[in-house]
């Protein structure tokens, strides 16, 4: 059984979110590495959900430590029609693509505690903010600047597909330690953590406002080894291909992939880097 989630025309499904580090381009590589006859995909770092959207499992356990992201997914799953109708006045406002409107909505988001309202503004900020970044300051306030794009796409088709596929998924706000515990003997776990830096003196990626440190990277690697050895549950982890990651993933099989970074708006600043997928089984 193949776990590929392509359409009958061989097309892939895009997330309704822009997302730095999203796995849309790599879903074929990842699907090809999933073991056969596993019925449940567990993702402790679901992000924009590209792997979920482009795979075929009977059920999904999808987690992230970002409460706003999980709230958004659960809102879309619960009532996509109501969500889309609430989103339209924000997206199609005459001033939607202006800095003034964007920063006013960002303030509204940071000052609100209403889950539905926050879910609407979270997607607006994601689509109109800079390069699909999701970033918070020390006060846990969303602080991504305005993106200043010439045009914007309203992802209604993607929202509706997500809501349909989400019928087989559970979305939870949890860290990777908690999420691993939810896997059973029918599961495979795919991890897409904040990446280790390409250079040793680089800063580690921010993980929902917290540093995902060397210690976190090592702890995830050890948990993967423990899970396959003690529970016979296979684990896949994506990361940069560096001496550090190859050391901490020692014992896994490696699939090396060359990818193009798209976090910069300037095309000439996008460079190809090596990533790896470590397969523990």
CSV table of N, CA and C in Angstrom, one decimal, residues 117-207:
chain,number,residue,atom,x,y,z
A,117,UNK,N,-12.3,34.3,16.7
A,117,UNK,CA,-11.7,35.5,16.2
A,117,UNK,C,-10.2,35.4,15.9
A,118,UNK,N,-9.5,34.9,16.9
A,118,UNK,CA,-8.1,34.7,16.7
A,118,UNK,C,-7.7,33.8,15.5
A,119,UNK,N,-8.5,32.8,15.3
A,119,UNK,CA,-8.3,31.9,14.2
A,119,UNK,C,-8.4,32.6,12.8
A,120,UNK,N,-9.4,33.5,12.7
A,120,UNK,CA,-9.6,34.3,11.5
A,120,UNK,C,-8.4,35.2,11.3
A,121,UNK,N,-8.0,35.9,12.3
A,121,UNK,CA,-6.9,36.9,12.2
A,121,UNK,C,-5.6,36.2,12.0
A,122,UNK,N,-5.5,35.0,12.5
A,122,UNK,CA,-4.2,34.3,12.4
A,122,UNK,C,-3.9,33.9,10.9
A,123,UNK,N,-5.0,33.5,10.2
A,123,UNK,CA,-4.8,33.2,8.8
A,123,UNK,C,-4.6,34.5,8.0
A,124,UNK,N,-5.3,35.5,8.3
A,124,UNK,CA,-5.0,36.8,7.6
A,124,UNK,C,-3.6,37.2,7.8
A,125,UNK,N,-3.1,37.2,9.0
A,125,UNK,CA,-1.7,37.6,9.3
A,125,UNK,C,-0.7,36.7,8.6
A,126,UNK,N,-1.1,35.4,8.5
A,126,UNK,CA,-0.2,34.5,7.9
A,126,UNK,C,-0.1,34.8,6.4
A,127,UNK,N,-1.2,35.1,5.7
A,127,UNK,CA,-1.2,35.3,4.3
A,127,UNK,C,-0.6,36.7,3.9
A,128,UNK,N,-0.8,37.7,4.8
A,128,UNK,CA,-0.4,39.0,4.4
A,128,UNK,C,0.9,39.5,5.1
A,129,UNK,N,1.4,38.7,6.1
A,129,UNK,CA,2.6,39.0,6.7
A,129,UNK,C,3.8,38.5,5.9
A,130,UNK,N,5.0,38.8,6.5
A,130,UNK,CA,6.2,38.5,5.7
A,130,UNK,C,6.6,37.1,5.6
A,131,UNK,N,6.5,36.5,4.4
A,131,UNK,CA,7.1,35.2,4.0
A,131,UNK,C,6.6,34.0,4.8
A,132,UNK,N,5.4,34.1,5.3
A,132,UNK,CA,4.9,32.9,6.0
A,132,UNK,C,5.5,32.7,7.3
A,133,UNK,N,6.1,33.7,7.9
A,133,UNK,CA,6.7,33.5,9.2
A,133,UNK,C,5.7,33.5,10.3
A,134,UNK,N,6.0,32.7,11.4
A,134,UNK,CA,5.1,32.7,12.6
A,134,UNK,C,6.1,33.0,13.7
A,135,UNK,N,6.0,34.1,14.3
A,135,UNK,CA,7.0,34.5,15.3
A,135,UNK,C,6.3,35.4,16.4
A,136,UNK,N,6.8,35.2,17.6
A,136,UNK,CA,6.2,35.9,18.8
A,136,UNK,C,7.4,36.5,19.6
A,137,UNK,N,7.0,37.6,20.3
A,137,UNK,CA,8.1,38.2,21.1
A,137,UNK,C,8.0,37.6,22.5
A,138,UNK,N,8.8,38.2,23.4
A,138,UNK,CA,8.9,37.7,24.8
A,138,UNK,C,7.6,37.7,25.6
A,139,UNK,N,6.7,38.6,25.1
A,139,UNK,CA,5.4,38.7,25.7
A,139,UNK,C,4.3,37.8,25.1
A,140,UNK,N,4.8,36.9,24.2
A,140,UNK,CA,4.0,36.0,23.4
A,140,UNK,C,3.0,36.7,22.5
A,141,UNK,N,3.5,37.9,22.0
A,141,UNK,CA,2.7,38.7,21.0
A,141,UNK,C,3.2,38.4,19.6
A,142,UNK,N,2.3,38.1,18.7
A,142,UNK,CA,2.7,37.9,17.3
A,142,UNK,C,3.4,39.2,16.8
A,143,UNK,N,4.6,39.1,16.2
A,143,UNK,CA,5.3,40.3,15.8
A,143,UNK,C,5.9,40.2,14.4
A,144,UNK,N,5.3,39.4,13.5
A,144,UNK,CA,5.8,39.4,12.1
A,144,UNK,C,5.3,40.6,11.4
A,145,UNK,N,6.3,41.3,10.7
A,145,UNK,CA,5.9,42.5,10.0
A,145,UNK,C,5.1,42.3,8.7
A,146,UNK,N,4.5,43.4,8.2
A,146,UNK,CA,3.7,43.4,7.0
A,146,UNK,C,4.5,42.9,5.8
A,147,UNK,N,3.9,42.1,4.9
A,147,UNK,CA,4.6,41.5,3.8
A,147,UNK,C,4.7,42.3,2.6
A,148,UNK,N,3.8,43.3,2.4
A,148,UNK,CA,3.9,44.2,1.2
A,148,UNK,C,4.0,43.4,-0.1
A,149,UNK,N,3.1,42.4,-0.3
A,149,UNK,CA,3.0,41.7,-1.6
A,149,UNK,C,2.0,42.4,-2.5
A,150,UNK,N,2.3,42.2,-3.8
A,150,UNK,CA,1.4,42.9,-4.8
A,150,UNK,C,0.0,42.3,-4.9
A,151,UNK,N,-0.1,41.0,-4.7
A,151,UNK,CA,-1.4,40.4,-4.8
A,151,UNK,C,-1.5,39.3,-3.8
A,152,UNK,N,-2.8,38.9,-3.5
A,152,UNK,CA,-3.0,37.8,-2.5
A,152,UNK,C,-4.0,36.8,-3.0
A,153,UNK,N,-3.9,35.6,-2.6
A,153,UNK,CA,-4.7,34.5,-2.9
A,153,UNK,C,-5.6,34.1,-1.8
A,154,UNK,N,-6.9,34.0,-2.0
A,154,UNK,CA,-7.8,33.5,-1.0
A,154,UNK,C,-7.9,32.0,-1.1
A,155,UNK,N,-7.5,31.3,-0.1
A,155,UNK,CA,-7.3,29.8,-0.2
A,155,UNK,C,-8.6,29.0,0.2
A,156,UNK,N,-9.7,29.3,-0.5
A,156,UNK,CA,-10.9,28.7,-0.1
A,156,UNK,C,-10.9,27.2,-0.5
A,157,UNK,N,-10.4,26.9,-1.7
A,157,UNK,CA,-10.3,25.5,-2.1
A,157,UNK,C,-9.5,24.7,-1.2
A,158,UNK,N,-8.3,25.2,-0.7
A,158,UNK,CA,-7.4,24.5,0.2
A,158,UNK,C,-8.1,24.3,1.5
A,159,UNK,N,-8.8,25.4,2.0
A,159,UNK,CA,-9.5,25.2,3.3
A,159,UNK,C,-10.5,24.1,3.3
A,160,UNK,N,-11.3,24.0,2.2
A,160,UNK,CA,-12.3,23.0,2.1
A,160,UNK,C,-11.7,21.6,2.0
A,161,UNK,N,-10.6,21.4,1.3
A,161,UNK,CA,-10.0,20.1,1.2
A,161,UNK,C,-9.4,19.7,2.6
A,162,UNK,N,-8.8,20.7,3.2
A,162,UNK,CA,-8.2,20.4,4.6
A,162,UNK,C,-9.4,20.0,5.5
A,163,UNK,N,-10.5,20.7,5.5
A,163,UNK,CA,-11.6,20.3,6.4
A,163,UNK,C,-12.1,18.9,6.1
A,164,UNK,N,-12.2,18.5,4.9
A,164,UNK,CA,-12.6,17.2,4.5
A,164,UNK,C,-11.6,16.1,5.0
A,165,UNK,N,-10.4,16.4,4.8
A,165,UNK,CA,-9.4,15.4,5.2
A,165,UNK,C,-9.2,15.3,6.7
A,166,UNK,N,-9.5,16.5,7.3
A,166,UNK,CA,-9.4,16.5,8.8
A,166,UNK,C,-10.4,15.7,9.5
A,167,UNK,N,-11.4,15.1,8.8
A,167,UNK,CA,-12.3,14.2,9.5
A,167,UNK,C,-11.6,13.0,10.0
A,168,UNK,N,-10.5,12.6,9.5
A,168,UNK,CA,-9.7,11.5,9.9
A,168,UNK,C,-8.6,11.9,10.9
A,169,UNK,N,-8.5,13.1,11.3
A,169,UNK,CA,-7.4,13.6,12.1
A,169,UNK,C,-7.8,14.1,13.5
A,170,UNK,N,-6.9,14.0,14.4
A,170,UNK,CA,-7.0,14.7,15.7
A,170,UNK,C,-5.9,15.7,15.8
A,171,UNK,N,-6.2,16.9,16.2
A,171,UNK,CA,-5.3,18.0,16.3
A,171,UNK,C,-5.1,18.3,17.8
A,172,UNK,N,-3.9,18.3,18.3
A,172,UNK,CA,-3.6,18.6,19.7
A,172,UNK,C,-2.5,19.5,19.9
A,173,UNK,N,-2.5,20.4,20.9
A,173,UNK,CA,-1.4,21.2,21.3
A,173,UNK,C,-0.6,20.5,22.3
A,174,UNK,N,0.6,20.0,21.9
A,174,UNK,CA,1.4,19.2,22.8
A,174,UNK,C,2.9,19.3,22.2
A,175,UNK,N,3.8,19.0,23.1
A,175,UNK,CA,5.2,18.9,22.7
A,175,UNK,C,5.5,17.5,22.2
A,176,UNK,N,6.7,17.3,21.7
A,176,UNK,CA,7.0,16.1,21.0
A,176,UNK,C,7.0,14.9,22.0
A,177,UNK,N,7.4,15.1,23.2
A,177,UNK,CA,7.4,14.0,24.2
A,177,UNK,C,6.0,13.5,24.5
A,178,UNK,N,5.1,14.4,24.6
A,178,UNK,CA,3.7,14.0,24.8
A,178,UNK,C,3.1,13.3,23.6
A,179,UNK,N,3.5,13.8,22.4
A,179,UNK,CA,2.9,13.3,21.2
A,179,UNK,C,3.4,11.9,20.9
A,180,UNK,N,4.7,11.6,21.2
A,180,UNK,CA,5.2,10.3,20.9
A,180,UNK,C,4.5,9.2,21.7
A,181,UNK,N,4.0,9.6,22.9
A,181,UNK,CA,3.3,8.7,23.8
A,181,UNK,C,2.0,8.2,23.2
A,182,UNK,N,1.4,9.0,22.3
A,182,UNK,CA,0.1,8.7,21.7
A,182,UNK,C,0.2,7.7,20.5
A,183,UNK,N,1.4,7.4,20.0
A,183,UNK,CA,1.6,6.5,18.9
A,183,UNK,C,1.3,5.1,19.4
A,184,UNK,N,0.7,4.3,18.6
A,184,UNK,CA,0.4,2.9,18.9
A,184,UNK,C,1.1,2.0,17.9
A,185,UNK,N,0.9,0.7,18.0
A,185,UNK,CA,1.6,-0.3,17.2
A,185,UNK,C,1.2,-0.3,15.7
A,186,UNK,N,0.2,0.6,15.4
A,186,UNK,CA,-0.2,0.7,14.0
A,186,UNK,C,0.4,2.1,13.4
A,187,UNK,N,1.2,2.7,14.2
A,187,UNK,CA,1.6,4.1,13.8
A,187,UNK,C,3.0,4.2,13.2
A,188,UNK,N,3.3,5.2,12.5
A,188,UNK,CA,4.6,5.7,12.1
A,188,UNK,C,4.6,7.2,12.5
A,189,UNK,N,5.8,7.6,13.0
A,189,UNK,CA,6.0,9.0,13.5
A,189,UNK,C,6.9,9.7,12.5
A,190,UNK,N,6.4,10.9,12.0
A,190,UNK,CA,7.2,11.8,11.2
A,190,UNK,C,7.4,13.1,11.9
A,191,UNK,N,8.7,13.4,12.1
A,191,UNK,CA,9.1,14.7,12.8
A,191,UNK,C,9.7,15.7,11.9
A,192,UNK,N,9.2,16.9,11.9
A,192,UNK,CA,9.8,18.0,11.1
A,192,UNK,C,10.1,19.1,12.1
A,193,UNK,N,11.1,18.9,13.0
A,193,UNK,CA,11.4,19.9,14.0
A,193,UNK,C,12.0,21.2,13.5
A,194,UNK,N,12.1,22.3,14.3
A,194,UNK,CA,12.9,23.4,13.9
A,194,UNK,C,14.3,22.9,13.6
A,195,UNK,N,14.9,23.3,12.5
A,195,UNK,CA,16.1,22.7,12.0
A,195,UNK,C,17.3,23.2,12.8
A,196,UNK,N,18.3,22.3,12.9
A,196,UNK,CA,19.6,22.7,13.4
A,196,UNK,C,20.2,23.6,12.5
A,197,UNK,N,21.1,24.6,12.9
A,197,UNK,CA,21.7,25.5,12.0
A,197,UNK,C,22.7,24.9,11.1
A,198,UNK,N,22.8,25.5,9.9
A,198,UNK,CA,23.9,25.0,9.0
A,198,UNK,C,25.3,25.3,9.5
A,199,UNK,N,25.4,26.4,10.2
A,199,UNK,CA,26.7,26.8,10.8
A,199,UNK,C,26.6,26.7,12.3
A,200,UNK,N,27.7,26.3,12.9
A,200,UNK,CA,27.7,26.1,14.3
A,200,UNK,C,27.4,27.4,15.1
A,201,UNK,N,27.7,28.6,14.6
A,201,UNK,CA,27.5,29.8,15.3
A,201,UNK,C,26.2,30.4,15.0
A,202,UNK,N,25.3,29.7,14.2
A,202,UNK,CA,24.0,30.3,13.9
A,202,UNK,C,23.1,30.1,15.1
A,203,UNK,N,22.0,30.9,15.1
A,203,UNK,CA,21.0,30.7,16.1
A,203,UNK,C,20.1,29.6,15.8
A,204,UNK,N,19.7,28.9,16.8
A,204,UNK,CA,18.7,27.8,16.5
A,204,UNK,C,17.3,28.5,16.2
A,205,UNK,N,16.5,27.7,15.5
A,205,UNK,CA,15.2,28.2,15.1
A,205,UNK,C,14.3,28.4,16.3
A,206,UNK,N,13.5,29.5,16.3
A,206,UNK,CA,12.5,29.7,17.3
A,206,UNK,C,11.4,28.7,17.2
A,207,UNK,N,11.0,28.0,18.2
A,207,UNK,CA,10.0,27.0,18.2
A,207,UNK,C,8.8,27.5,19.0
